[in-house]
Amino acid sequence: MSTCGILFDFDGTLANTTPLILATFHKTLGRFAPGKTFSDQDIISTFGLPLRQGLADLTGHHEPAAIDEMTAYYRHYNFAWHDDMIRPFPGVKEGLSALHDAHVPMVIVTSKFRASCLRGLKCLGLDGFIDGIIGCQECTAHKPDPQPMEKGLELLGAPADRVLCVGDSPYDLMSGKAAGCQTVKVAWTSFTPEFFARYVEPDYTIDTLGDLLPIMNQMNPKR
């Protein structure tokens, strides 16, 4: 399937890391914002943003040294708990396998470190389906800025109007839309419909990853 491709978010889209991320955030916020109460939805509202920005926005600590300390603390526990808490989403492995068999190029564009994303892929047995990863270290601007998705497009070697941007966060789709991609919201997002609609209207919403193949076929009918 030439000239088409897919840009995937990772956390909350291909991997169910929500319990891990929530646990790590609550641990970190308890340490650095004692006395404040944060709901899961408060934390979820930062999903898709860089970790440093999310922690700064929630705690109100914007000094670089304070953010460095918080992110180091967060990553310590996230790393320690990662392999035991990461979980697959139903149908993701099967959907990626079908897309791979159809020769659809697939790249992940994530706000986390590339190495951390690769670790998650390997834990879930998904690494063999993915053609590349754009992580936060490859970018100077981050979602919802278009730069991460633009770098993903460069890695795919495909024009934006032939590429789907698939994510669980409005920030994923805002980045993809600004880069010129068609956007796909996954139905298993942790964001409320009201929060999502406040930021972006997806071109498609899918109930399972297998729904992507018919969309790709429509985009490339001569396949």
Short mmCIF file of the C-alpha atoms (twelve columns), coordinates in Angstrom:
data_MODEL
# 
_entry.id   MODEL 
# 
loop_
_atom_site.group_PDB 
_atom_site.id 
_atom_site.type_symbol 
_atom_site.label_atom_id 
_atom_site.label_alt_id 
_atom_site.label_comp_id 
_atom_site.label_asym_id 
_atom_site.label_seq_id 
_atom_site.Cartn_x 
_atom_site.Cartn_y 
_atom_site.Cartn_z 
_atom_site.pdbx_PDB_model_num 
ATOM 1   C CA . MET A 1   0.000   0.000  0.000  1 
ATOM 2   C CA . SER A 2   2.338   2.694  -1.273 1 
ATOM 3   C CA . THR A 3   2.300   6.374  -0.290 1 
ATOM 4   C CA . CYS A 4   -0.178  5.737  2.546  1 
ATOM 5   C CA . GLY A 5   0.663   5.378  6.199  1 
ATOM 6   C CA . ILE A 6   -0.402  5.784  9.805  1 
ATOM 7   C CA . LEU A 7   0.997   7.892  12.629 1 
ATOM 8   C CA . PHE A 8   0.068   6.395  15.986 1 
ATOM 9   C CA . ASP A 9   0.216   7.838  19.457 1 
ATOM 10  C CA . PHE A 10  1.382   5.226  21.988 1 
ATOM 11  C CA . ASP A 11  0.092   5.761  25.550 1 
ATOM 12  C CA . GLY A 12  -3.672  5.314  25.656 1 
ATOM 13  C CA . THR A 13  -3.816  4.408  21.966 1 
ATOM 14  C CA . LEU A 14  -1.736  1.268  21.421 1 
ATOM 15  C CA . ALA A 15  -0.913  0.553  25.062 1 
ATOM 16  C CA . ASN A 16  -3.092  0.774  28.140 1 
ATOM 17  C CA . THR A 17  -0.700  2.715  30.338 1 
ATOM 18  C CA . THR A 18  -3.435  4.782  31.990 1 
ATOM 19  C CA . PRO A 19  -3.318  2.932  35.362 1 
ATOM 20  C CA . LEU A 20  0.492   3.215  35.363 1 
ATOM 21  C CA . ILE A 21  0.490   6.908  34.499 1 
ATOM 22  C CA . LEU A 22  -2.227  7.743  37.022 1 
ATOM 23  C CA . ALA A 23  -0.422  5.855  39.789 1 
ATOM 24  C CA . THR A 24  2.864   7.592  38.990 1 
ATOM 25  C CA . PHE A 25  1.254   11.028 38.795 1 
ATOM 26  C CA . HIS A 26  -0.551  10.562 42.109 1 
ATOM 27  C CA . LYS A 27  2.701   9.435  43.742 1 
ATOM 28  C CA . THR A 28  4.562   12.460 42.354 1 
ATOM 29  C CA . LEU A 29  1.823   14.988 43.094 1 
ATOM 30  C CA . GLY A 30  1.561   13.679 46.654 1 
ATOM 31  C CA . ARG A 31  5.269   14.399 47.084 1 
ATOM 32  C CA . PHE A 32  5.458   17.793 45.365 1 
ATOM 33  C CA . ALA A 33  1.966   19.223 45.891 1 
ATOM 34  C CA . PRO A 34  1.048   18.036 49.397 1 
ATOM 35  C CA . GLY A 35  -2.322  19.165 50.623 1 
ATOM 36  C CA . LYS A 36  -3.750  19.512 47.123 1 
ATOM 37  C CA . THR A 37  -6.299  17.067 45.768 1 
ATOM 38  C CA . PHE A 38  -6.158  15.892 42.154 1 
ATOM 39  C CA . SER A 39  -8.803  13.753 40.487 1 
ATOM 40  C CA . ASP A 40  -7.932  11.200 37.843 1 
ATOM 41  C CA . GLN A 41  -9.607  13.481 35.288 1 
ATOM 42  C CA . ASP A 42  -7.364  16.392 36.327 1 
ATOM 43  C CA . ILE A 43  -4.384  14.208 35.430 1 
ATOM 44  C CA . ILE A 44  -5.974  12.769 32.290 1 
ATOM 45  C CA . SER A 45  -6.435  16.323 30.991 1 
ATOM 46  C CA . THR A 46  -2.627  16.470 30.602 1 
ATOM 47  C CA . PHE A 47  -2.326  13.163 28.674 1 
ATOM 48  C CA . GLY A 48  -0.596  13.749 25.359 1 
ATOM 49  C CA . LEU A 49  1.335   16.757 26.613 1 
ATOM 50  C CA . PRO A 50  5.021   16.533 27.541 1 
ATOM 51  C CA . LEU A 51  5.513   15.271 31.093 1 
ATOM 52  C CA . ARG A 52  7.299   18.438 32.204 1 
ATOM 53  C CA . GLN A 53  4.396   20.598 31.061 1 
ATOM 54  C CA . GLY A 54  1.796   18.358 32.685 1 
ATOM 55  C CA . LEU A 55  3.553   18.353 36.047 1 
ATOM 56  C CA . ALA A 56  4.150   22.094 35.929 1 
ATOM 57  C CA . ASP A 57  0.525   22.834 35.021 1 
ATOM 58  C CA . LEU A 58  -0.842  20.638 37.807 1 
ATOM 59  C CA . THR A 59  1.507   21.660 40.607 1 
ATOM 60  C CA . GLY A 60  2.050   25.292 39.640 1 
ATOM 61  C CA . HIS A 61  5.820   24.774 39.953 1 
ATOM 62  C CA . HIS A 62  7.327   26.283 36.800 1 
ATOM 63  C CA . GLU A 63  10.933  26.789 37.896 1 
ATOM 64  C CA . PRO A 64  13.247  24.601 35.740 1 
ATOM 65  C CA . ALA A 65  14.986  23.086 38.790 1 
ATOM 66  C CA . ALA A 66  11.651  22.164 40.380 1 
ATOM 67  C CA . ILE A 67  10.423  20.604 37.150 1 
ATOM 68  C CA . ASP A 68  13.678  18.651 36.826 1 
ATOM 69  C CA . GLU A 69  13.204  17.238 40.325 1 
ATOM 70  C CA . MET A 70  9.567   16.305 39.712 1 
ATOM 71  C CA . THR A 71  10.226  14.612 36.386 1 
ATOM 72  C CA . ALA A 72  13.146  12.623 37.822 1 
ATOM 73  C CA . TYR A 73  10.935  11.459 40.695 1 
ATOM 74  C CA . TYR A 74  8.112   10.549 38.309 1 
ATOM 75  C CA . ARG A 75  10.372  8.613  35.958 1 
ATOM 76  C CA . HIS A 76  11.927  6.637  38.811 1 
ATOM 77  C CA . TYR A 77  8.564   5.189  39.821 1 
ATOM 78  C CA . ASN A 78  7.224   4.939  36.274 1 
ATOM 79  C CA . PHE A 79  10.259  2.876  35.288 1 
ATOM 80  C CA . ALA A 80  10.022  0.674  38.378 1 
ATOM 81  C CA . TRP A 81  6.315   -0.085 37.899 1 
ATOM 82  C CA . HIS A 82  6.243   -0.120 34.081 1 
ATOM 83  C CA . ASP A 83  6.512   -3.802 33.164 1 
ATOM 84  C CA . ASP A 84  4.048   -4.941 35.841 1 
ATOM 85  C CA . MET A 85  1.395   -2.337 35.040 1 
ATOM 86  C CA . ILE A 86  1.424   -1.897 31.249 1 
ATOM 87  C CA . ARG A 87  -1.499  -3.690 29.617 1 
ATOM 88  C CA . PRO A 88  -2.677  -4.353 26.056 1 
ATOM 89  C CA . PHE A 89  -5.903  -2.959 24.644 1 
ATOM 90  C CA . PRO A 90  -8.217  -5.589 23.130 1 
ATOM 91  C CA . GLY A 91  -7.729  -5.959 19.389 1 
ATOM 92  C CA . VAL A 92  -4.620  -3.794 19.079 1 
ATOM 93  C CA . LYS A 93  -2.176  -6.584 18.303 1 
ATOM 94  C CA . GLU A 94  -4.571  -8.148 15.813 1 
ATOM 95  C CA . GLY A 95  -5.227  -4.774 14.173 1 
ATOM 96  C CA . LEU A 96  -1.538  -3.942 13.849 1 
ATOM 97  C CA . SER A 97  -0.890  -7.403 12.426 1 
ATOM 98  C CA . ALA A 98  -3.581  -6.926 9.760  1 
ATOM 99  C CA . LEU A 99  -2.205  -3.504 8.809  1 
ATOM 100 C CA . HIS A 100 1.326   -4.902 8.705  1 
ATOM 101 C CA . ASP A 101 0.189   -7.745 6.457  1 
ATOM 102 C CA . ALA A 102 -1.390  -5.142 4.170  1 
ATOM 103 C CA . HIS A 103 2.003   -3.364 3.970  1 
ATOM 104 C CA . VAL A 104 0.797   -0.186 5.669  1 
ATOM 105 C CA . PRO A 105 3.820   1.785  7.002  1 
ATOM 106 C CA . MET A 106 3.322   2.691  10.657 1 
ATOM 107 C CA . VAL A 107 5.241   5.145  12.825 1 
ATOM 108 C CA . ILE A 108 4.667   6.092  16.463 1 
ATOM 109 C CA . VAL A 109 4.735   9.762  17.466 1 
ATOM 110 C CA . THR A 110 4.909   10.027 21.249 1 
ATOM 111 C CA . SER A 111 5.574   12.653 23.914 1 
ATOM 112 C CA . LYS A 112 7.670   10.147 25.882 1 
ATOM 113 C CA . PHE A 113 11.265  9.106  25.368 1 
ATOM 114 C CA . ARG A 114 11.856  6.896  22.346 1 
ATOM 115 C CA . ALA A 115 13.573  4.230  24.487 1 
ATOM 116 C CA . SER A 116 10.638  4.123  26.900 1 
ATOM 117 C CA . CYS A 117 8.195   3.694  24.026 1 
ATOM 118 C CA . LEU A 118 10.273  0.872  22.566 1 
ATOM 119 C CA . ARG A 119 10.310  -0.823 25.951 1 
ATOM 120 C CA . GLY A 120 6.521   -0.704 26.053 1 
ATOM 121 C CA . LEU A 121 6.228   -2.075 22.533 1 
ATOM 122 C CA . LYS A 122 8.466   -4.998 23.433 1 
ATOM 123 C CA . CYS A 123 6.510   -5.707 26.628 1 
ATOM 124 C CA . LEU A 124 3.334   -6.056 24.562 1 
ATOM 125 C CA . GLY A 125 4.921   -7.848 21.607 1 
ATOM 126 C CA . LEU A 126 4.111   -5.006 19.216 1 
ATOM 127 C CA . ASP A 127 7.614   -3.913 18.190 1 
ATOM 128 C CA . GLY A 128 7.668   -6.066 15.033 1 
ATOM 129 C CA . PHE A 129 4.790   -4.116 13.478 1 
ATOM 130 C CA . ILE A 130 6.209   -0.590 13.831 1 
ATOM 131 C CA . ASP A 131 8.537   1.038  11.290 1 
ATOM 132 C CA . GLY A 132 9.843   3.864  13.471 1 
ATOM 133 C CA . ILE A 133 9.380   6.062  16.532 1 
ATOM 134 C CA . ILE A 134 9.451   9.835  16.929 1 
ATOM 135 C CA . GLY A 135 9.928   10.624 20.622 1 
ATOM 136 C CA . CYS A 136 10.134  13.857 22.573 1 
ATOM 137 C CA . GLN A 137 13.910  14.009 22.185 1 
ATOM 138 C CA . GLU A 138 13.564  14.184 18.396 1 
ATOM 139 C CA . CYS A 139 11.478  17.369 18.641 1 
ATOM 140 C CA . THR A 140 11.956  20.939 19.792 1 
ATOM 141 C CA . ALA A 141 8.189   21.539 19.883 1 
ATOM 142 C CA . HIS A 142 5.612   19.082 21.153 1 
ATOM 143 C CA . LYS A 143 1.962   18.141 20.673 1 
ATOM 144 C CA . PRO A 144 -0.345  19.903 19.972 1 
ATOM 145 C CA . ASP A 145 2.267   21.660 17.795 1 
ATOM 146 C CA . PRO A 146 2.464   20.042 14.334 1 
ATOM 147 C CA . GLN A 147 6.225   19.441 14.476 1 
ATOM 148 C CA . PRO A 148 6.101   15.908 15.970 1 
ATOM 149 C CA . MET A 149 3.655   14.715 13.320 1 
ATOM 150 C CA . GLU A 150 5.627   16.484 10.597 1 
ATOM 151 C CA . LYS A 151 8.699   14.534 11.682 1 
ATOM 152 C CA . GLY A 152 6.590   11.387 11.613 1 
ATOM 153 C CA . LEU A 153 5.564   12.192 8.043  1 
ATOM 154 C CA . GLU A 154 9.218   12.599 7.081  1 
ATOM 155 C CA . LEU A 155 9.944   9.176  8.557  1 
ATOM 156 C CA . LEU A 156 7.017   7.641  6.673  1 
ATOM 157 C CA . GLY A 157 7.984   9.383  3.446  1 
ATOM 158 C CA . ALA A 158 4.306   9.949  2.690  1 
ATOM 159 C CA . PRO A 159 2.295   13.115 1.956  1 
ATOM 160 C CA . ALA A 160 0.121   14.307 4.830  1 
ATOM 161 C CA . ASP A 161 -3.172  13.914 2.971  1 
ATOM 162 C CA . ARG A 162 -2.426  10.185 2.554  1 
ATOM 163 C CA . VAL A 163 -1.730  9.611  6.232  1 
ATOM 164 C CA . LEU A 164 -3.973  8.932  9.216  1 
ATOM 165 C CA . CYS A 165 -3.072  10.362 12.613 1 
ATOM 166 C CA . VAL A 166 -4.520  8.037  15.274 1 
ATOM 167 C CA . GLY A 167 -4.707  8.976  18.949 1 
ATOM 168 C CA . ASP A 168 -6.642  8.995  22.197 1 
ATOM 169 C CA . SER A 169 -5.856  12.608 23.104 1 
ATOM 170 C CA . PRO A 170 -7.107  15.823 21.505 1 
ATOM 171 C CA . TYR A 171 -3.479  17.002 21.513 1 
ATOM 172 C CA . ASP A 172 -2.543  14.088 19.222 1 
ATOM 173 C CA . LEU A 173 -5.226  15.003 16.726 1 
ATOM 174 C CA . MET A 174 -4.566  18.749 16.935 1 
ATOM 175 C CA . SER A 175 -0.940  18.026 16.019 1 
ATOM 176 C CA . GLY A 176 -1.969  15.732 13.177 1 
ATOM 177 C CA . LYS A 177 -4.599  18.093 11.801 1 
ATOM 178 C CA . ALA A 178 -2.148  21.011 11.858 1 
ATOM 179 C CA . ALA A 179 0.331   18.821 9.938  1 
ATOM 180 C CA . GLY A 180 -2.325  18.126 7.276  1 
ATOM 181 C CA . CYS A 181 -3.251  14.549 8.218  1 
ATOM 182 C CA . GLN A 182 -6.680  12.993 8.466  1 
ATOM 183 C CA . THR A 183 -7.394  12.354 12.128 1 
ATOM 184 C CA . VAL A 184 -8.774  9.310  13.943 1 
ATOM 185 C CA . LYS A 185 -10.006 9.220  17.537 1 
ATOM 186 C CA . VAL A 186 -9.976  5.856  19.321 1 
ATOM 187 C CA . ALA A 187 -13.189 5.055  21.182 1 
ATOM 188 C CA . TRP A 188 -11.229 3.791  24.204 1 
ATOM 189 C CA . THR A 189 -9.906  7.254  25.044 1 
ATOM 190 C CA . SER A 190 -9.885  8.269  28.723 1 
ATOM 191 C CA . PHE A 191 -10.920 11.831 27.813 1 
ATOM 192 C CA . THR A 192 -14.554 12.791 28.220 1 
ATOM 193 C CA . PRO A 193 -16.414 13.603 24.976 1 
ATOM 194 C CA . GLU A 194 -16.954 17.153 26.227 1 
ATOM 195 C CA . PHE A 195 -13.240 17.743 26.853 1 
ATOM 196 C CA . PHE A 196 -12.290 16.238 23.501 1 
ATOM 197 C CA . ALA A 197 -14.856 18.254 21.534 1 
ATOM 198 C CA . ARG A 198 -13.565 21.448 23.129 1 
ATOM 199 C CA . TYR A 199 -10.333 21.095 21.160 1 
ATOM 200 C CA . VAL A 200 -10.812 19.119 17.948 1 
ATOM 201 C CA . GLU A 201 -13.317 17.240 15.804 1 
ATOM 202 C CA . PRO A 202 -11.826 14.005 14.428 1 
ATOM 203 C CA . ASP A 203 -12.384 12.922 10.835 1 
ATOM 204 C CA . TYR A 204 -13.069 9.385  12.049 1 
ATOM 205 C CA . THR A 205 -13.756 7.556  15.316 1 
ATOM 206 C CA . ILE A 206 -12.938 3.851  15.516 1 
ATOM 207 C CA . ASP A 207 -14.148 1.152  17.906 1 
ATOM 208 C CA . THR A 208 -11.242 -1.184 17.196 1 
ATOM 209 C CA . LEU A 209 -7.900  -0.895 15.427 1 
ATOM 210 C CA . GLY A 210 -9.213  -3.251 12.753 1 
ATOM 211 C CA . ASP A 211 -11.477 -0.415 11.576 1 
ATOM 212 C CA . LEU A 212 -8.426  1.372  10.156 1 
ATOM 213 C CA . LEU A 213 -7.873  -1.032 7.262  1 
ATOM 214 C CA . PRO A 214 -11.135 -0.166 5.437  1 
ATOM 215 C CA . ILE A 215 -10.303 3.533  5.861  1 
ATOM 216 C CA . MET A 216 -6.844  2.931  4.380  1 
ATOM 217 C CA . ASN A 217 -8.420  1.019  1.486  1 
ATOM 218 C CA . GLN A 218 -10.704 3.987  0.790  1 
ATOM 219 C CA . MET A 219 -7.675  6.259  0.723  1 
ATOM 220 C CA . ASN A 220 -5.871  3.974  -1.706 1 
ATOM 221 C CA . PRO A 221 -8.589  2.326  -3.840 1 
ATOM 222 C CA . LYS A 222 -6.118  1.135  -6.487 1 
ATOM 223 C CA . ARG A 223 -4.352  -1.080 -3.977 1 
# 
